[in-house]
Amino acid sequence: DVAVKPKISVSITGESAYCERDKLLLAAIGDGTLNYSWKGPNNLIGMDSILSKPNLNSAAEGYYQVISTNGGCYDTAGIDILVLPTPTLTLDEVIMTDFCTPVTLNPVITGDSDVSYQWFPFEGLDCSDCSNPQIQPLVQPTYLLRVENDFSCTDSAEVKIVLDKVKLVYAPNVFQLASTSGNNQFAILPGCIVHYVHTFNIVDRWGNTVFSTSAGSPIDVLGAWDGFIQGKQGSMGVYIWFAKVELVDGSIQYLTGDVTLLEE
C-alpha cells in the first residue's frame, strides 16, 4: 500500500523584534492537518502551531525554527528574533508629606537610561516631560510616569501622594491679657497642607461662645481673640476652641483644643 501525501508549505507569522519583558508570540501557518515542532535558543521546544514565551530577556534572542509534517511530507520555516534593550523604572510607591518643604519626584532608571519622560496627569507638576518634577500642593493624589527609549520600549510606575496630617495647625496653649511680650491674643496658625480655615470658635467651660470668626475663601483673614468677652475682660481659666479647616486635597477636618487665659 502506498500513500501519497500532499506537498505542504509552512510559514511563520509574528513580530521579529520585542522589548525585554514582552511576550513572544509566533504562529506557524500551513494547509491541512499538520503536526508542528518548534526549536529555539536555550533548548526551547514547542509542539503546537502557536509558540509563546512570556517575559523575554536577552537570552531569548536568536533563531526560531518550526518543522511541520503531515506524516509523509514536511517543511520548515524560521525567523530571527531580536530582543531590544528596555528601561527599568523604579519609583517610590508612596510619598508622605506636609508640603512645608518642596516635594520632588525622583525616579530611578536602570538598563537603557536614555529615555523620554511623560508624567500623567500633568496638573500639579512644574513639568510633565522632565525626570524630576516638583509637586504643587495638592492637585492629584496619584501620578504615573511612563518612560520610553529610542526603540519604543517602555516601562511605567505609579506614586501615591499622602498628606501628613500629624500637625495641621499650631495653637498656643496659653496667652495673657494685655501682655507686653506679644502673647496677648490667641489664634491658630494653619500648617502647610491647610488650604484655609473655614470657622474658628472658642467657648467657655459652660459651652457659651466667647469668640467666633469665619472665612469664606482662602484670602480672608481670620481674627484673633484678645481675651475680651462683649467688651469685658474674660475670666482667667481654660477655654475650648473648635476649628473647621479645609486641606489642600479638598477634605474637611474638624479640630479642637484648649487654651488657658491668664489675667494681667
Tab-separated table of C-alpha atoms in Angstrom:
chain	number	residue	atom	x	y	z
A	1	ASP	CA	0.000	0.000	0.000
A	2	VAL	CA	1.423	3.364	-0.993
A	3	ALA	CA	0.085	6.604	0.491
A	4	VAL	CA	0.818	9.815	-1.392
A	5	LYS	CA	0.651	12.865	0.879
A	6	PRO	CA	0.147	16.374	-0.499
A	7	LYS	CA	3.088	18.682	-0.552
A	8	ILE	CA	2.939	21.160	2.294
A	9	SER	CA	4.247	24.660	2.906
A	10	VAL	CA	4.619	26.352	6.264
A	11	SER	CA	5.289	29.966	7.199
A	12	ILE	CA	5.649	31.905	10.462
A	13	THR	CA	3.697	35.000	11.421
A	14	GLY	CA	4.585	37.279	14.313
A	15	GLU	CA	6.848	40.146	15.257
A	16	SER	CA	10.578	39.705	14.834
A	17	ALA	CA	11.591	42.363	17.401
A	18	TYR	CA	10.451	42.512	21.023
A	19	CYS	CA	11.207	44.642	24.045
A	20	GLU	CA	12.545	42.959	27.142
A	21	ARG	CA	9.718	41.647	29.351
A	22	ASP	CA	7.398	41.395	26.331
A	23	LYS	CA	5.660	38.137	25.440
A	24	LEU	CA	6.930	36.247	22.398
A	25	LEU	CA	4.063	35.131	20.173
A	26	LEU	CA	4.688	33.234	16.913
A	27	ALA	CA	2.246	31.228	14.809
A	28	ALA	CA	3.001	28.543	12.208
A	29	ILE	CA	0.652	28.691	9.209
A	30	GLY	CA	0.125	25.660	6.947
A	31	ASP	CA	-2.657	23.933	4.979
A	32	GLY	CA	-4.299	20.757	6.137
A	33	THR	CA	-3.863	18.729	9.296
A	34	LEU	CA	-0.261	19.189	10.346
A	35	ASN	CA	1.951	18.472	13.314
A	36	TYR	CA	4.405	21.120	14.431
A	37	SER	CA	7.715	21.060	16.242
A	38	TRP	CA	9.470	24.257	17.387
A	39	LYS	CA	13.115	24.756	18.308
A	40	GLY	CA	14.740	27.887	19.674
A	41	PRO	CA	17.534	29.343	21.845
A	42	ASN	CA	18.286	27.752	25.231
A	43	ASN	CA	16.866	24.387	24.153
A	44	LEU	CA	13.402	25.795	23.688
A	45	ILE	CA	10.874	23.336	22.241
A	46	GLY	CA	7.198	23.513	21.344
A	47	MET	CA	4.682	21.079	19.887
A	48	ASP	CA	1.822	23.336	18.811
A	49	SER	CA	1.123	25.723	15.959
A	50	ILE	CA	1.410	28.625	18.430
A	51	LEU	CA	4.652	29.347	20.264
A	52	SER	CA	4.504	31.786	23.184
A	53	LYS	CA	7.075	32.735	25.768
A	54	PRO	CA	6.435	35.398	28.453
A	55	ASN	CA	8.862	37.881	29.988
A	56	LEU	CA	11.551	37.880	27.319
A	57	ASN	CA	15.158	38.739	28.099
A	58	SER	CA	18.332	38.961	26.024
A	59	ALA	CA	18.885	35.194	26.304
A	60	ALA	CA	15.746	34.634	24.240
A	61	GLU	CA	17.279	36.371	21.235
A	62	GLY	CA	18.181	34.165	18.259
A	63	TYR	CA	16.823	31.899	15.530
A	64	TYR	CA	13.475	30.104	15.941
A	65	GLN	CA	12.539	27.231	13.627
A	66	VAL	CA	9.332	25.265	13.112
A	67	ILE	CA	9.030	21.907	11.344
A	68	SER	CA	5.618	20.900	10.043
A	69	THR	CA	4.632	17.442	8.797
A	70	ASN	CA	1.522	15.641	7.571
A	71	GLY	CA	3.021	12.206	8.166
A	72	GLY	CA	4.751	11.943	4.810
A	73	CYS	CA	5.940	15.384	3.785
A	74	TYR	CA	7.445	18.132	5.822
A	75	ASP	CA	8.514	21.738	5.533
A	76	THR	CA	10.475	24.125	7.703
A	77	ALA	CA	10.393	27.852	8.361
A	78	GLY	CA	12.436	30.087	10.603
A	79	ILE	CA	12.634	33.591	11.969
A	80	ASP	CA	15.348	35.643	13.683
A	81	ILE	CA	14.100	37.190	16.923
A	82	LEU	CA	15.661	40.381	18.264
A	83	VAL	CA	15.192	41.378	21.935
A	84	LEU	CA	15.612	45.129	22.356
A	85	PRO	CA	17.044	46.774	25.481
A	86	THR	CA	14.304	48.162	27.706
A	87	PRO	CA	14.459	50.667	30.572
A	88	THR	CA	13.534	49.505	34.055
A	89	LEU	CA	11.801	52.158	36.140
A	90	THR	CA	11.706	52.336	39.935
A	91	LEU	CA	9.596	54.932	41.734
A	92	ASP	CA	8.584	55.328	45.381
A	93	GLU	CA	5.136	53.783	45.774
A	94	VAL	CA	4.078	56.257	48.489
A	95	ILE	CA	5.355	59.699	49.448
A	96	MET	CA	4.059	61.220	52.702
A	97	THR	CA	4.479	64.963	53.022
A	98	ASP	CA	3.141	68.056	54.762
A	99	PHE	CA	4.308	70.233	51.819
A	100	CYS	CA	6.274	72.513	54.124
A	101	THR	CA	9.311	71.641	52.028
A	102	PRO	CA	9.301	71.114	48.245
A	103	VAL	CA	8.362	67.618	47.082
A	104	THR	CA	10.359	66.366	44.103
A	105	LEU	CA	9.728	63.044	42.353
A	106	ASN	CA	12.912	61.035	41.868
A	107	PRO	CA	12.580	58.034	39.537
A	108	VAL	CA	15.490	55.618	39.124
A	109	ILE	CA	16.179	54.209	35.650
A	110	THR	CA	18.304	51.112	35.095
A	111	GLY	CA	19.077	49.296	31.866
A	112	ASP	CA	18.697	51.720	28.977
A	113	SER	CA	18.620	55.100	30.724
A	114	ASP	CA	18.477	57.175	27.526
A	115	VAL	CA	14.725	57.694	27.746
A	116	SER	CA	11.991	60.272	27.393
A	117	TYR	CA	9.696	61.010	30.334
A	118	GLN	CA	5.933	61.521	30.414
A	119	TRP	CA	4.021	62.143	33.637
A	120	PHE	CA	0.252	61.638	33.934
A	121	PRO	CA	-1.660	63.700	34.803
A	122	PHE	CA	0.428	66.835	34.335
A	123	GLU	CA	-1.716	69.081	36.563
A	124	GLY	CA	0.153	69.992	39.722
A	125	LEU	CA	3.647	69.353	38.297
A	126	ASP	CA	6.080	72.062	37.245
A	127	CYS	CA	6.915	69.961	34.166
A	128	SER	CA	5.346	66.915	32.528
A	129	ASP	CA	8.283	65.605	30.451
A	130	CYS	CA	11.261	66.044	32.775
A	131	SER	CA	12.914	63.475	35.021
A	132	ASN	CA	12.404	65.202	38.391
A	133	PRO	CA	9.250	67.316	38.548
A	134	GLN	CA	8.233	69.206	41.662
A	135	ILE	CA	4.692	68.766	43.003
A	136	GLN	CA	2.483	71.671	43.906
A	137	PRO	CA	0.213	71.195	46.945
A	138	LEU	CA	-2.025	69.195	46.156
A	139	VAL	CA	-3.601	68.736	42.769
A	140	GLN	CA	-3.534	64.983	42.216
A	141	PRO	CA	-3.235	62.162	44.782
A	142	THR	CA	-1.547	59.823	42.280
A	143	TYR	CA	0.951	60.311	39.464
A	144	LEU	CA	2.073	57.818	36.819
A	145	LEU	CA	5.389	58.006	34.985
A	146	ARG	CA	5.962	56.392	31.591
A	147	VAL	CA	9.470	56.217	30.136
A	148	GLU	CA	10.341	55.251	26.570
A	149	ASN	CA	13.688	54.681	24.842
A	150	ASP	CA	14.724	55.047	21.203
A	151	PHE	CA	13.451	51.521	20.414
A	152	SER	CA	9.936	52.484	21.630
A	153	CYS	CA	10.373	50.134	24.600
A	154	THR	CA	8.637	51.391	27.701
A	155	ASP	CA	8.187	50.929	31.426
A	156	SER	CA	5.866	52.664	33.865
A	157	ALA	CA	5.379	53.146	37.602
A	158	GLU	CA	2.955	54.961	39.887
A	159	VAL	CA	3.436	57.033	43.033
A	160	LYS	CA	0.775	57.962	45.585
A	161	ILE	CA	0.962	61.264	47.461
A	162	VAL	CA	-0.291	61.023	51.058
A	163	LEU	CA	-0.795	64.052	53.292
A	164	ASP	CA	0.960	64.019	56.651
A	165	LYS	CA	-1.833	65.177	58.953
A	166	VAL	CA	0.022	64.961	62.263
A	167	LYS	CA	0.335	68.735	62.726
A	168	LEU	CA	-2.437	70.504	60.858
A	169	VAL	CA	-2.339	73.680	62.951
A	170	TYR	CA	-0.192	75.291	65.619
A	171	ALA	CA	-2.145	76.574	68.617
A	172	PRO	CA	-0.544	78.113	71.731
A	173	ASN	CA	-1.961	76.704	74.954
A	174	VAL	CA	-1.754	79.927	76.994
A	175	PHE	CA	-1.966	83.696	76.482
A	176	GLN	CA	-2.255	86.735	78.760
A	177	LEU	CA	-4.439	89.801	78.693
A	178	ALA	CA	-2.532	92.977	77.763
A	179	SER	CA	0.759	91.084	77.760
A	180	THR	CA	3.736	93.207	76.670
A	181	SER	CA	5.571	90.136	75.377
A	182	GLY	CA	3.319	89.879	72.334
A	183	ASN	CA	1.425	86.830	73.589
A	184	ASN	CA	-1.729	88.829	74.207
A	185	GLN	CA	-4.000	87.263	71.582
A	186	PHE	CA	-4.987	83.736	70.699
A	187	ALA	CA	-5.255	82.341	67.182
A	188	ILE	CA	-4.430	79.106	65.409
A	189	LEU	CA	-1.765	79.056	62.726
A	190	PRO	CA	-2.562	76.684	59.844
A	191	GLY	CA	0.077	74.252	58.606
A	192	CYS	CA	1.317	73.982	55.039
A	193	ILE	CA	-1.319	71.442	53.960
A	194	VAL	CA	-4.227	73.547	55.244
A	195	HIS	CA	-5.877	75.378	52.355
A	196	TYR	CA	-7.751	77.674	54.713
A	197	VAL	CA	-9.673	77.777	57.995
A	198	HIS	CA	-13.447	77.967	57.485
A	199	THR	CA	-14.519	78.660	61.070
A	200	PHE	CA	-12.811	79.249	64.410
A	201	ASN	CA	-14.825	79.331	67.641
A	202	ILE	CA	-13.972	79.492	71.340
A	203	VAL	CA	-16.316	78.539	74.206
A	204	ASP	CA	-16.043	78.747	77.962
A	205	ARG	CA	-16.413	75.859	80.394
A	206	TRP	CA	-20.217	76.118	80.225
A	207	GLY	CA	-20.317	75.969	76.427
A	208	ASN	CA	-21.013	79.661	75.878
A	209	THR	CA	-19.394	81.110	72.752
A	210	VAL	CA	-16.878	83.804	73.688
A	211	PHE	CA	-15.329	84.296	70.259
A	212	SER	CA	-16.290	83.339	66.694
A	213	THR	CA	-14.811	84.095	63.300
A	214	SER	CA	-15.088	82.613	59.822
A	215	ALA	CA	-13.654	82.878	56.334
A	216	GLY	CA	-15.433	82.484	53.013
A	217	SER	CA	-12.282	81.922	50.961
A	218	PRO	CA	-8.535	81.329	51.396
A	219	ILE	CA	-7.806	85.046	51.034
A	220	ASP	CA	-9.967	86.019	54.011
A	221	VAL	CA	-8.037	86.688	57.214
A	222	LEU	CA	-9.394	85.204	60.436
A	223	GLY	CA	-9.464	87.311	63.538
A	224	ALA	CA	-7.745	86.505	66.844
A	225	TRP	CA	-9.258	86.506	70.317
A	226	ASP	CA	-7.865	89.205	72.599
A	227	GLY	CA	-9.390	87.704	75.754
A	228	PHE	CA	-12.313	90.132	75.937
A	229	ILE	CA	-15.943	88.960	76.014
A	230	GLN	CA	-18.508	91.520	74.894
A	231	GLY	CA	-16.101	94.320	75.737
A	232	LYS	CA	-15.165	92.958	79.163
A	233	GLN	CA	-12.068	91.066	80.212
A	234	GLY	CA	-12.600	87.327	80.202
A	235	SER	CA	-12.168	85.345	83.385
A	236	MET	CA	-8.886	83.554	83.947
A	237	GLY	CA	-9.232	79.865	83.133
A	238	VAL	CA	-9.356	77.239	80.414
A	239	TYR	CA	-11.321	77.731	77.208
A	240	ILE	CA	-12.072	75.251	74.438
A	241	TRP	CA	-11.583	76.076	70.759
A	242	PHE	CA	-13.040	74.439	67.651
A	243	ALA	CA	-11.957	74.857	64.045
A	244	LYS	CA	-13.177	73.638	60.678
A	245	VAL	CA	-10.288	73.501	58.212
A	246	GLU	CA	-10.021	72.530	54.561
A	247	LEU	CA	-6.868	70.738	53.404
A	248	VAL	CA	-5.151	71.122	50.052
A	249	ASP	CA	-6.800	67.900	48.818
A	250	GLY	CA	-10.253	69.373	49.457
A	251	SER	CA	-11.005	67.250	52.530
A	252	ILE	CA	-12.515	68.815	55.670
A	253	GLN	CA	-11.077	68.309	59.154
A	254	TYR	CA	-12.678	69.301	62.461
A	255	LEU	CA	-10.120	70.211	65.128
A	256	THR	CA	-10.370	71.058	68.811
A	257	GLY	CA	-8.065	72.027	71.652
A	258	ASP	CA	-7.838	74.198	74.752
A	259	VAL	CA	-6.153	77.412	75.774
A	260	THR	CA	-5.602	78.995	79.175
A	261	LEU	CA	-6.310	82.706	79.589
A	262	LEU	CA	-4.179	84.468	82.168
A	263	GLU	CA	-5.162	87.790	83.712
A	264	GLU	CA	-2.906	90.838	83.625
